[in-house]
Amino acid sequence: MAKRTAVIDIGSNSVRMVIYERTSRFAFHLLHEAKSRVRISENAYENGGELQKEALDRAYEALKEFTLIIQSYQVNKTLCVATSALRDAPNQKTFINRIKRELNLSIKIISGEREAYLGGIAAANLLHLNSGLAIDIGGGSTEIAYYEDKKVLQTYSLDLGTVRLKELFFDNYDIEGAKEYILQEFKKLPDTLQQKSIIGIGGTLRALSKMVMDKEEVAFKKLHGFSFKVDTVEEYFDALLKADEAGLRSLGVKEERLDVIQPGLLILSLLIERIGATKIIASGVGVREGLFLSDLLRSQHDRFPHNYNPSIRSILDRFSPKTKLPLNNYAAKLFDLCAQELHVDVKYREHFLHSIRLSQIGKEIDFYEAHRHAYYLLLNGLNYGLSHKETVLIATLVRYQRKKQLVPSHLQKYNNYLPLEETCHALSFLMRITLDLFGDLDHKNKIEMEIKEGKLLLRMEHDYLIKEKLK
């Protein structure tokens, strides 16, 4: 497996590239990202799908500079796929051959079902939900993947896209025609496809989720994993569908989305009604991540090992101190011993142990401000496999690991993300005791712990410094 892998996704609206670096067998992190809104499908749908010269030239220039970036990062492997626009184009081979000949870049056109599958395994592996329905509204098509227990079971591809609908209907102000076309495509879906939650993949749902996030002024501004209820945004979405260009700007639509946000929102609104969805979870990952994972996890049936988190492992790979102490073993024993006394739900055990494992990472940057550096790294670097609430809790416990109590202003700021205040203080107390007892010295398991009459009793060989700390 290559240490650095570049993934290029040629979509109908944008061409995007990511570069990932592996830090161990299955752990990785994002090294670089680039995109260009080339709109390769511009004027294609009204010309029988034929890609136009101006659009192809834009795509060529973007891919040319992508290859230069790839060279500068000394990438070991490059994966490049094209989706709906090239899939539908009669002149696809001319463009593919030109890119291969002039840029030495091989483009693979993938089917709609494969595109849906890649988005599905990205969501299944990199979100915190074991089951879900991933929806990717792109420029030329809409892909749907249903997964259970991290395994993709059903995929669908519909000829519904923002650019396609714009050129066929919205440019002619034929909104009713667009609705009829969408509902006709929905007939490809089984009546049994009903789901309360939608996982939003792709540019349309990312843009809408960012706009909702800004509107709600949330405390933790991370798109991946952000969720909102459909009934809380109905009026906002209705206003977006009815707005003119000036109105769209005032409602928070970015310049590059002004002409395609309404076609995308119309598809989403009718799809929500069709499947009975009440909640949307934004995904920051999609086809590119799915393509990377299909290569990384090809010997694992496209799934990470059980209870494996690539973000946690990658952070530990890059920032763990050189000294290794068996903190987790001690922490697990202490939690199991004290949780009932402290009225802490066992569901927080895993989060507590993650916090212990990650508690030392800031020391690699600066010893005296280690906790602050660790907090920033975790709040921004725990990207995959954890909910927003789990991320904030882990980062908070690490940030205040040496404090007697959590800071009230912090608890207030993240009130909607953290457990009850009593639980936070109890977990923080356990964190501090664990690090005071075992954070500096490996006791080689020559330690006894028990709860007796409400007191924690400890017996160990090396206890001089510990007694000082416990005072």
Tab-separated table of C-alpha atoms in Angstrom:
chain	number	residue	atom	x	y	z
A	1	MET	CA	0.000	0.000	0.000
A	2	ALA	CA	1.315	3.418	-1.011
A	3	LYS	CA	2.318	5.853	1.721
A	4	ARG	CA	0.769	8.780	-0.155
A	5	THR	CA	-2.260	8.396	-2.410
A	6	ALA	CA	-3.927	11.046	-4.562
A	7	VAL	CA	-7.593	10.658	-5.469
A	8	ILE	CA	-9.213	12.694	-8.254
A	9	ASP	CA	-12.971	12.815	-8.802
A	10	ILE	CA	-14.189	14.343	-12.078
A	11	GLY	CA	-17.795	15.306	-11.433
A	12	SER	CA	-20.316	17.175	-13.544
A	13	ASN	CA	-19.877	20.391	-11.559
A	14	SER	CA	-16.375	20.215	-10.024
A	15	VAL	CA	-13.090	18.394	-10.330
A	16	ARG	CA	-11.668	17.608	-6.907
A	17	MET	CA	-8.446	16.109	-5.623
A	18	VAL	CA	-7.350	14.911	-2.200
A	19	ILE	CA	-3.983	13.552	-1.069
A	20	TYR	CA	-3.908	11.149	1.873
A	21	GLU	CA	-0.896	10.015	3.841
A	22	ARG	CA	-0.884	6.698	5.675
A	23	THR	CA	0.696	6.696	9.137
A	24	SER	CA	0.293	2.953	9.792
A	25	ARG	CA	-1.551	0.022	8.224
A	26	PHE	CA	-5.087	1.477	8.226
A	27	ALA	CA	-4.504	4.944	9.724
A	28	PHE	CA	-4.325	8.024	7.507
A	29	HIS	CA	-4.875	11.751	7.436
A	30	LEU	CA	-5.623	14.363	4.796
A	31	LEU	CA	-2.459	16.009	3.506
A	32	HIS	CA	-3.818	18.279	0.769
A	33	GLU	CA	-7.062	19.167	-0.977
A	34	ALA	CA	-7.757	21.050	-4.201
A	35	LYS	CA	-10.816	21.666	-6.353
A	36	SER	CA	-11.839	23.495	-9.481
A	37	ARG	CA	-15.392	24.339	-10.490
A	38	VAL	CA	-14.817	23.470	-14.151
A	39	ARG	CA	-18.509	22.638	-14.808
A	40	ILE	CA	-17.472	19.975	-17.336
A	41	SER	CA	-21.107	19.252	-18.174
A	42	GLU	CA	-21.915	22.874	-19.061
A	43	ASN	CA	-24.272	22.997	-22.081
A	44	ALA	CA	-23.920	19.222	-22.471
A	45	TYR	CA	-27.412	18.092	-21.466
A	46	GLU	CA	-29.048	20.349	-24.047
A	47	ASN	CA	-26.662	18.880	-26.673
A	48	GLY	CA	-27.353	15.185	-26.230
A	49	GLY	CA	-24.741	14.796	-23.503
A	50	GLU	CA	-21.880	15.924	-25.772
A	51	LEU	CA	-19.194	17.638	-23.680
A	52	GLN	CA	-18.354	21.062	-25.069
A	53	LYS	CA	-14.839	22.208	-25.996
A	54	GLU	CA	-14.669	25.111	-23.535
A	55	ALA	CA	-15.644	22.881	-20.623
A	56	LEU	CA	-13.195	20.152	-21.651
A	57	ASP	CA	-10.393	22.698	-21.912
A	58	ARG	CA	-11.142	23.928	-18.383
A	59	ALA	CA	-11.070	20.362	-17.100
A	60	TYR	CA	-7.781	19.729	-18.872
A	61	GLU	CA	-6.129	22.782	-17.303
A	62	ALA	CA	-7.349	21.799	-13.834
A	63	LEU	CA	-6.096	18.223	-14.206
A	64	LYS	CA	-2.767	19.463	-15.547
A	65	GLU	CA	-2.155	21.511	-12.411
A	66	PHE	CA	-3.406	18.669	-10.216
A	67	THR	CA	-0.682	16.449	-11.671
A	68	LEU	CA	1.934	19.099	-10.833
A	69	ILE	CA	0.683	19.205	-7.224
A	70	ILE	CA	0.827	15.401	-7.104
A	71	GLN	CA	4.461	15.499	-8.228
A	72	SER	CA	5.380	18.122	-5.622
A	73	TYR	CA	3.914	15.942	-2.830
A	74	GLN	CA	5.813	12.892	-4.109
A	75	VAL	CA	2.633	10.831	-4.286
A	76	ASN	CA	3.101	7.083	-4.697
A	77	LYS	CA	-0.266	6.215	-6.220
A	78	THR	CA	-2.952	8.167	-8.080
A	79	LEU	CA	-6.563	7.049	-8.466
A	80	CYS	CA	-8.783	9.003	-10.854
A	81	VAL	CA	-12.475	8.420	-11.588
A	82	ALA	CA	-15.145	10.202	-13.592
A	83	THR	CA	-18.861	10.089	-12.897
A	84	SER	CA	-22.098	11.175	-14.550
A	85	ALA	CA	-20.979	13.796	-17.100
A	86	LEU	CA	-18.294	11.612	-18.712
A	87	ARG	CA	-20.424	8.506	-18.207
A	88	ASP	CA	-23.147	10.032	-20.401
A	89	ALA	CA	-20.884	11.720	-22.969
A	90	PRO	CA	-20.599	10.327	-26.536
A	91	ASN	CA	-17.152	11.989	-26.820
A	92	GLN	CA	-15.776	10.606	-23.549
A	93	LYS	CA	-12.975	8.591	-25.192
A	94	THR	CA	-11.537	11.642	-26.952
A	95	PHE	CA	-11.077	13.429	-23.629
A	96	ILE	CA	-9.818	10.354	-21.761
A	97	ASN	CA	-7.251	9.611	-24.452
A	98	ARG	CA	-6.040	13.228	-24.453
A	99	ILE	CA	-5.548	13.207	-20.674
A	100	LYS	CA	-3.671	9.908	-20.848
A	101	ARG	CA	-1.492	11.039	-23.742
A	102	GLU	CA	-0.636	14.541	-22.533
A	103	LEU	CA	-0.775	14.205	-18.727
A	104	ASN	CA	-0.114	10.483	-18.267
A	105	LEU	CA	-3.209	10.297	-16.083
A	106	SER	CA	-5.586	7.352	-16.402
A	107	ILE	CA	-9.274	8.133	-15.935
A	108	LYS	CA	-11.684	5.357	-15.044
A	109	ILE	CA	-15.371	5.983	-15.699
A	110	ILE	CA	-17.440	4.340	-12.983
A	111	SER	CA	-21.079	3.290	-13.128
A	112	GLY	CA	-23.757	5.000	-11.097
A	113	GLU	CA	-24.058	1.950	-8.866
A	114	ARG	CA	-20.300	1.933	-8.225
A	115	GLU	CA	-20.415	5.659	-7.461
A	116	ALA	CA	-23.216	5.031	-4.951
A	117	TYR	CA	-21.255	2.159	-3.395
A	118	LEU	CA	-18.129	4.290	-2.924
A	119	GLY	CA	-20.140	7.031	-1.212
A	120	GLY	CA	-21.771	4.369	0.920
A	121	ILE	CA	-18.554	2.792	2.203
A	122	ALA	CA	-17.124	6.259	2.925
A	123	ALA	CA	-20.133	7.082	5.124
A	124	ALA	CA	-20.204	3.596	6.678
A	125	ASN	CA	-16.535	3.699	7.697
A	126	LEU	CA	-15.986	7.373	8.489
A	127	LEU	CA	-19.209	8.467	10.186
A	128	HIS	CA	-20.340	7.379	13.649
A	129	LEU	CA	-23.485	5.601	12.408
A	130	ASN	CA	-23.477	1.818	12.014
A	131	SER	CA	-26.442	1.977	9.606
A	132	GLY	CA	-27.724	4.691	7.306
A	133	LEU	CA	-28.951	5.917	3.930
A	134	ALA	CA	-26.331	7.970	2.056
A	135	ILE	CA	-27.624	10.434	-0.561
A	136	ASP	CA	-25.264	12.138	-3.024
A	137	ILE	CA	-26.907	14.836	-5.158
A	138	GLY	CA	-24.327	15.669	-7.806
A	139	GLY	CA	-24.277	17.777	-10.948
A	140	GLY	CA	-25.502	15.032	-13.287
A	141	SER	CA	-26.894	12.263	-11.112
A	142	THR	CA	-28.072	11.327	-7.623
A	143	GLU	CA	-26.662	8.246	-5.928
A	144	ILE	CA	-28.234	6.437	-2.982
A	145	ALA	CA	-26.632	3.735	-0.816
A	146	TYR	CA	-28.148	1.918	2.130
A	147	TYR	CA	-25.814	0.223	4.604
A	148	GLU	CA	-26.197	-1.858	7.761
A	149	ASP	CA	-23.480	-2.854	10.205
A	150	LYS	CA	-20.977	-0.873	8.105
A	151	LYS	CA	-21.789	-2.965	5.004
A	152	VAL	CA	-23.412	-1.497	1.865
A	153	LEU	CA	-26.477	-3.578	0.957
A	154	GLN	CA	-28.378	-1.533	-1.652
A	155	THR	CA	-27.343	1.056	-4.246
A	156	TYR	CA	-29.336	3.185	-6.681
A	157	SER	CA	-28.380	5.752	-9.310
A	158	LEU	CA	-30.865	8.285	-10.682
A	159	ASP	CA	-30.448	10.660	-13.626
A	160	LEU	CA	-31.085	13.630	-11.340
A	161	GLY	CA	-28.446	16.312	-10.947
A	162	THR	CA	-28.218	20.021	-10.285
A	163	VAL	CA	-26.614	20.971	-13.605
A	164	ARG	CA	-28.816	18.537	-15.549
A	165	LEU	CA	-32.022	20.036	-14.090
A	166	LYS	CA	-30.735	23.580	-14.448
A	167	GLU	CA	-30.127	23.222	-18.178
A	168	LEU	CA	-33.186	21.104	-18.971
A	169	PHE	CA	-35.765	22.933	-16.841
A	170	PHE	CA	-34.653	25.824	-14.612
A	171	ASP	CA	-33.057	27.847	-17.434
A	172	ASN	CA	-36.503	27.733	-19.103
A	173	TYR	CA	-38.332	28.498	-15.820
A	174	ASP	CA	-40.101	25.132	-16.114
A	175	ILE	CA	-40.215	24.207	-12.419
A	176	GLU	CA	-43.305	22.001	-12.799
A	177	GLY	CA	-41.537	20.105	-15.569
A	178	ALA	CA	-38.559	19.594	-13.244
A	179	LYS	CA	-40.844	18.206	-10.519
A	180	GLU	CA	-42.465	15.773	-12.957
A	181	TYR	CA	-39.045	14.646	-14.178
A	182	ILE	CA	-37.814	14.080	-10.601
A	183	LEU	CA	-40.903	12.100	-9.601
A	184	GLN	CA	-40.556	9.972	-12.726
A	185	GLU	CA	-36.958	9.102	-11.755
A	186	PHE	CA	-38.105	8.245	-8.234
A	187	LYS	CA	-40.090	5.362	-9.735
A	188	LYS	CA	-36.741	3.533	-9.996
A	189	LEU	CA	-36.682	3.334	-6.195
A	190	PRO	CA	-38.530	0.571	-4.327
A	191	ASP	CA	-41.563	1.574	-2.250
A	192	THR	CA	-39.878	-0.066	0.740
A	193	LEU	CA	-37.070	2.510	0.719
A	194	GLN	CA	-38.080	4.473	3.827
A	195	GLN	CA	-35.611	6.072	6.211
A	196	LYS	CA	-35.870	8.617	9.018
A	197	SER	CA	-32.299	9.913	8.616
A	198	ILE	CA	-30.466	10.982	5.468
A	199	ILE	CA	-26.674	11.104	5.312
A	200	GLY	CA	-25.897	14.009	3.020
A	201	ILE	CA	-22.986	13.491	0.612
A	202	GLY	CA	-21.826	15.772	-2.193
A	203	GLY	CA	-21.737	19.476	-2.950
A	204	THR	CA	-25.456	20.259	-2.705
A	205	LEU	CA	-25.968	18.750	0.744
A	206	ARG	CA	-22.652	20.091	2.023
A	207	ALA	CA	-23.588	23.612	0.909
A	208	LEU	CA	-27.054	23.397	2.473
A	209	SER	CA	-25.659	21.975	5.720
A	210	LYS	CA	-23.067	24.760	5.972
A	211	MET	CA	-25.799	27.341	5.468
A	212	VAL	CA	-27.942	25.753	8.197
A	213	MET	CA	-24.899	25.589	10.492
A	214	ASP	CA	-24.213	29.308	10.001
A	215	LYS	CA	-27.884	30.116	10.505
A	216	GLU	CA	-28.050	28.177	13.796
A	217	GLU	CA	-24.723	29.610	15.080
A	218	VAL	CA	-23.592	26.289	16.525
A	219	ALA	CA	-20.707	26.184	19.020
A	220	PHE	CA	-18.818	23.351	17.305
A	221	LYS	CA	-18.423	24.259	13.638
A	222	LYS	CA	-17.443	20.989	11.993
A	223	LEU	CA	-19.424	19.953	8.927
A	224	HIS	CA	-18.722	16.212	9.038
A	225	GLY	CA	-21.272	14.745	11.434
A	226	PHE	CA	-23.334	17.941	11.816
A	227	SER	CA	-27.049	17.096	11.994
A	228	PHE	CA	-30.338	18.956	11.935
A	229	LYS	CA	-34.052	18.116	11.928
A	230	VAL	CA	-35.981	18.658	8.724
A	231	ASP	CA	-38.902	20.407	10.424
A	232	THR	CA	-36.572	23.108	11.803
A	233	VAL	CA	-35.462	24.187	8.293
A	234	GLU	CA	-38.702	23.835	6.305
A	235	GLU	CA	-39.349	27.591	6.185
A	236	TYR	CA	-35.698	28.307	5.322
A	237	PHE	CA	-35.657	25.735	2.508
A	238	ASP	CA	-38.987	27.063	1.192
A	239	ALA	CA	-37.555	30.593	1.126
A	240	LEU	CA	-34.507	29.344	-0.805
A	241	LEU	CA	-36.706	27.654	-3.436
A	242	LYS	CA	-38.750	30.835	-3.983
A	243	ALA	CA	-35.902	33.398	-3.872
A	244	ASP	CA	-34.433	35.322	-6.787
A	245	GLU	CA	-30.664	35.720	-7.177
A	246	ALA	CA	-30.441	38.635	-4.734
A	247	GLY	CA	-32.591	36.737	-2.267
A	248	LEU	CA	-30.363	33.668	-2.508
A	249	ARG	CA	-27.333	35.788	-1.657
A	250	SER	CA	-29.096	37.288	1.360
A	251	LEU	CA	-30.027	33.765	2.524
A	252	GLY	CA	-26.361	32.719	2.570
A	253	VAL	CA	-25.849	31.018	-0.799
A	254	LYS	CA	-22.263	31.225	-2.058
A	255	GLU	CA	-21.581	32.695	-5.507
A	256	GLU	CA	-20.575	29.382	-7.099
A	257	ARG	CA	-23.858	27.756	-5.986
A	258	LEU	CA	-26.308	30.472	-7.039
A	259	ASP	CA	-27.480	28.756	-10.230
A	260	VAL	CA	-27.561	25.159	-8.950
A	261	ILE	CA	-28.733	25.363	-5.325
A	262	GLN	CA	-32.445	25.434	-6.239
A	263	PRO	CA	-32.350	22.376	-8.544
A	264	GLY	CA	-30.435	20.491	-5.846
A	265	LEU	CA	-32.810	21.591	-3.093
A	266	LEU	CA	-35.831	20.612	-5.176
A	267	ILE	CA	-34.415	17.083	-5.576
A	268	LEU	CA	-33.697	16.912	-1.844
A	269	SER	CA	-37.106	18.245	-0.783
A	270	LEU	CA	-39.011	15.758	-2.934
A	271	LEU	CA	-36.706	12.937	-1.818
A	272	ILE	CA	-37.285	13.785	1.859
A	273	GLU	CA	-41.025	13.538	1.226
A	274	ARG	CA	-40.600	10.306	-0.772
A	275	ILE	CA	-38.683	8.367	1.898
A	276	GLY	CA	-40.167	10.017	4.995
A	277	ALA	CA	-36.910	11.512	6.314
A	278	THR	CA	-36.983	13.688	9.427
A	279	LYS	CA	-33.260	14.285	9.994
A	280	ILE	CA	-30.178	15.095	7.896
A	281	ILE	CA	-26.596	14.238	8.900
A	282	ALA	CA	-23.934	16.032	6.882
A	283	SER	CA	-21.028	13.979	5.577
A	284	GLY	CA	-17.691	15.551	4.743
A	285	VAL	CA	-16.699	12.373	2.902
A	286	GLY	CA	-17.916	10.829	-0.322
A	287	VAL	CA	-16.724	9.232	-3.549
A	288	ARG	CA	-13.078	10.282	-3.142
A	289	GLU	CA	-12.807	8.839	0.353
A	290	GLY	CA	-14.710	5.750	-0.732
A	291	LEU	CA	-12.289	5.167	-3.599
A	292	PHE	CA	-9.334	5.549	-1.241
A	293	LEU	CA	-10.904	3.167	1.296
A	294	SER	CA	-11.698	0.561	-1.364
A	295	ASP	CA	-7.963	0.474	-2.058
A	296	LEU	CA	-6.843	0.698	1.588
A	297	LEU	CA	-9.316	-1.911	2.876
A	298	ARG	CA	-9.429	-4.266	-0.090
A	299	SER	CA	-8.295	-7.188	2.092
A	300	GLN	CA	-10.866	-6.281	4.789
A	301	HIS	CA	-14.076	-6.396	2.709
A	302	ASP	CA	-14.058	-2.581	2.621
A	303	ARG	CA	-14.469	-2.267	6.388
A	304	PHE	CA	-12.111	-1.253	9.183
A	305	PRO	CA	-11.414	-3.855	11.863
A	306	HIS	CA	-13.948	-3.871	14.712
A	307	ASN	CA	-13.658	-0.814	17.017
A	308	TYR	CA	-10.868	0.667	14.882
A	309	ASN	CA	-10.782	4.449	14.504
A	310	PRO	CA	-8.390	5.757	11.797
A	311	SER	CA	-8.319	9.331	13.180
A	312	ILE	CA	-7.353	8.257	16.705
A	313	ARG	CA	-4.720	5.880	15.377
A	314	SER	CA	-3.271	8.499	13.015
A	315	ILE	CA	-3.030	11.128	15.780
A	316	LEU	CA	-1.295	8.612	18.048
A	317	ASP	CA	1.066	7.648	15.213
A	318	ARG	CA	2.073	11.262	14.654
A	319	PHE	CA	2.001	12.828	18.114
A	320	SER	CA	2.456	10.150	20.791
A	321	PRO	CA	5.442	10.664	23.126
A	322	LYS	CA	8.316	8.260	22.720
A	323	THR	CA	7.785	6.862	26.220
A	324	LYS	CA	5.065	4.217	26.218
A	325	LEU	CA	3.186	3.542	29.457
A	326	PRO	CA	0.356	1.004	29.852
A	327	LEU	CA	-2.053	3.774	30.830
A	328	ASN	CA	-5.076	2.175	29.222
A	329	ASN	CA	-4.894	-0.970	31.340
A	330	TYR	CA	-4.711	1.031	34.553
A	331	ALA	CA	-7.430	3.431	33.387
A	332	ALA	CA	-9.812	0.594	32.513
A	333	LYS	CA	-9.364	-0.980	35.964
A	334	LEU	CA	-9.863	2.350	37.698
A	335	PHE	CA	-12.997	3.176	35.685
A	336	ASP	CA	-14.557	-0.238	36.327
A	337	LEU	CA	-13.769	0.114	40.026
A	338	CYS	CA	-15.023	3.665	40.509
A	339	ALA	CA	-17.787	4.236	37.934
A	340	GLN	CA	-20.611	3.042	40.162
A	341	GLU	CA	-19.356	5.047	43.159
A	342	LEU	CA	-19.191	8.152	40.967
A	343	HIS	CA	-22.547	7.449	39.246
A	344	VAL	CA	-20.954	7.400	35.785
A	345	ASP	CA	-22.798	5.479	33.053
A	346	VAL	CA	-20.754	2.630	31.569
A	347	LYS	CA	-21.439	4.046	28.088
A	348	TYR	CA	-18.734	6.656	28.782
A	349	ARG	CA	-16.048	4.019	29.381
A	350	GLU	CA	-14.838	3.994	25.779
A	351	HIS	CA	-14.702	7.800	25.587
A	352	PHE	CA	-12.787	7.943	28.857
A	353	LEU	CA	-10.242	5.400	27.592
A	354	HIS	CA	-9.856	7.315	24.314
A	355	SER	CA	-9.131	10.453	26.369
A	356	ILE	CA	-6.478	8.625	28.380
A	357	ARG	CA	-4.794	7.251	25.268
A	358	LEU	CA	-4.720	10.716	23.692
A	359	SER	CA	-3.842	12.670	26.844
A	360	GLN	CA	-0.092	12.864	26.156
A	361	ILE	CA	-0.076	13.926	22.487
A	362	GLY	CA	0.492	17.641	23.140
A	363	LYS	CA	3.890	16.995	24.752
A	364	GLU	CA	5.426	16.443	21.323
A	365	ILE	CA	4.667	20.091	20.529
A	366	ASP	CA	5.367	21.787	23.847
A	367	PHE	CA	5.512	20.325	27.367
A	368	TYR	CA	4.218	23.324	29.322
A	369	GLU	CA	1.197	23.949	27.076
A	370	ALA	CA	0.710	20.294	26.151
A	371	HIS	CA	-2.938	20.171	27.232
A	372	ARG	CA	-3.862	23.185	25.099
A	373	HIS	CA	-2.130	21.803	21.996
A	374	ALA	CA	-3.735	18.405	22.531
A	375	TYR	CA	-7.174	20.020	22.854
A	376	TYR	CA	-6.792	21.841	19.546
A	377	LEU	CA	-5.461	18.745	17.786
A	378	LEU	CA	-8.363	16.627	18.990
A	379	LEU	CA	-11.136	19.144	18.404
A	380	ASN	CA	-9.959	19.581	14.807
A	381	GLY	CA	-8.278	16.249	14.086
A	382	LEU	CA	-10.786	13.662	15.316
A	383	ASN	CA	-12.499	13.677	11.952
A	384	TYR	CA	-13.773	10.150	11.515
A	385	GLY	CA	-15.975	7.674	13.322
A	386	LEU	CA	-17.016	9.924	16.217
A	387	SER	CA	-20.092	12.080	16.754
A	388	HIS	CA	-19.718	15.765	17.588
A	389	LYS	CA	-20.674	15.024	21.197
A	390	GLU	CA	-18.032	12.303	21.491
A	391	THR	CA	-15.344	14.544	19.954
A	392	VAL	CA	-16.107	17.472	22.283
A	393	LEU	CA	-16.143	15.213	25.365
A	394	ILE	CA	-12.797	13.570	24.555
A	395	ALA	CA	-11.141	16.903	23.719
A	396	THR	CA	-12.567	18.494	26.899
A	397	LEU	CA	-11.259	15.747	29.196
A	398	VAL	CA	-7.802	16.052	27.634
A	399	ARG	CA	-7.847	19.867	27.803
A	400	TYR	CA	-8.588	19.949	31.544
A	401	GLN	CA	-6.706	16.803	32.542
A	402	ARG	CA	-4.630	18.569	35.228
A	403	LYS	CA	-7.327	20.921	36.542
A	404	LYS	CA	-9.277	20.372	39.729
A	405	GLN	CA	-12.508	21.202	37.927
A	406	LEU	CA	-13.743	21.901	34.423
A	407	VAL	CA	-14.084	25.601	33.661
A	408	PRO	CA	-17.752	26.757	33.923
A	409	SER	CA	-17.539	28.909	30.766
A	410	HIS	CA	-16.398	25.868	28.777
A	411	LEU	CA	-19.259	23.762	30.122
A	412	GLN	CA	-21.686	26.514	29.218
A	413	LYS	CA	-20.307	26.960	25.684
A	414	TYR	CA	-20.607	23.258	24.895
A	415	ASN	CA	-23.731	22.641	26.949
A	416	ASN	CA	-25.494	20.963	23.996
A	417	TYR	CA	-22.591	18.568	23.398
A	418	LEU	CA	-21.389	17.475	26.830
A	419	PRO	CA	-23.034	15.095	29.342
A	420	LEU	CA	-24.548	16.353	32.592
A	421	GLU	CA	-22.171	18.543	34.592
A	422	GLU	CA	-21.878	15.921	37.359
A	423	THR	CA	-20.805	13.312	34.800
A	424	CYS	CA	-18.247	15.681	33.273
A	425	HIS	CA	-16.701	16.405	36.683
A	426	ALA	CA	-16.632	12.708	37.601
A	427	LEU	CA	-14.902	11.749	34.332
A	428	SER	CA	-12.469	14.648	34.752
A	429	PHE	CA	-11.703	13.487	38.306
A	430	LEU	CA	-11.025	9.934	37.073
A	431	MET	CA	-8.826	11.362	34.323
A	432	ARG	CA	-6.726	13.359	36.764
A	433	ILE	CA	-6.362	10.497	39.259
A	434	THR	CA	-5.330	8.082	36.490
A	435	LEU	CA	-2.652	10.425	35.167
A	436	ASP	CA	-1.374	11.313	38.657
A	437	LEU	CA	-1.077	7.648	39.585
A	438	PHE	CA	0.195	6.160	36.357
A	439	GLY	CA	1.178	8.965	33.996
A	440	ASP	CA	4.901	8.974	34.814
A	441	LEU	CA	5.895	5.460	35.834
A	442	ASP	CA	5.194	1.925	34.675
A	443	HIS	CA	4.412	-0.034	37.828
A	444	LYS	CA	4.757	-3.355	35.975
A	445	ASN	CA	1.282	-4.340	37.187
A	446	LYS	CA	2.547	-4.492	40.818
A	447	ILE	CA	-0.404	-2.504	42.007
A	448	GLU	CA	-3.590	-3.323	43.896
A	449	MET	CA	-6.773	-1.239	43.850
A	450	GLU	CA	-10.037	-1.639	45.713
A	451	ILE	CA	-13.009	0.363	46.938
A	452	LYS	CA	-13.665	-0.011	50.666
A	453	GLU	CA	-16.235	1.986	52.574
A	454	GLY	CA	-16.364	4.577	49.821
A	455	LYS	CA	-12.587	5.018	49.687
A	456	LEU	CA	-10.170	4.093	46.910
A	457	LEU	CA	-7.338	2.029	48.438
A	458	LEU	CA	-4.054	1.689	46.541
A	459	ARG	CA	-1.028	-0.484	47.153
A	460	MET	CA	2.080	-0.127	45.028
A	461	GLU	CA	5.825	-0.389	45.312
A	462	HIS	CA	6.835	3.081	44.090
A	463	ASP	CA	4.582	5.592	45.828
A	464	TYR	CA	6.682	8.513	47.100
A	465	LEU	CA	5.914	10.961	44.247
A	466	ILE	CA	2.349	9.753	44.002
A	467	LYS	CA	1.690	10.572	47.662
A	468	GLU	CA	2.957	14.062	47.028
A	469	LYS	CA	0.611	14.489	44.037
A	470	LEU	CA	-2.399	13.105	45.866
A	471	LYS	CA	-2.081	15.732	48.570
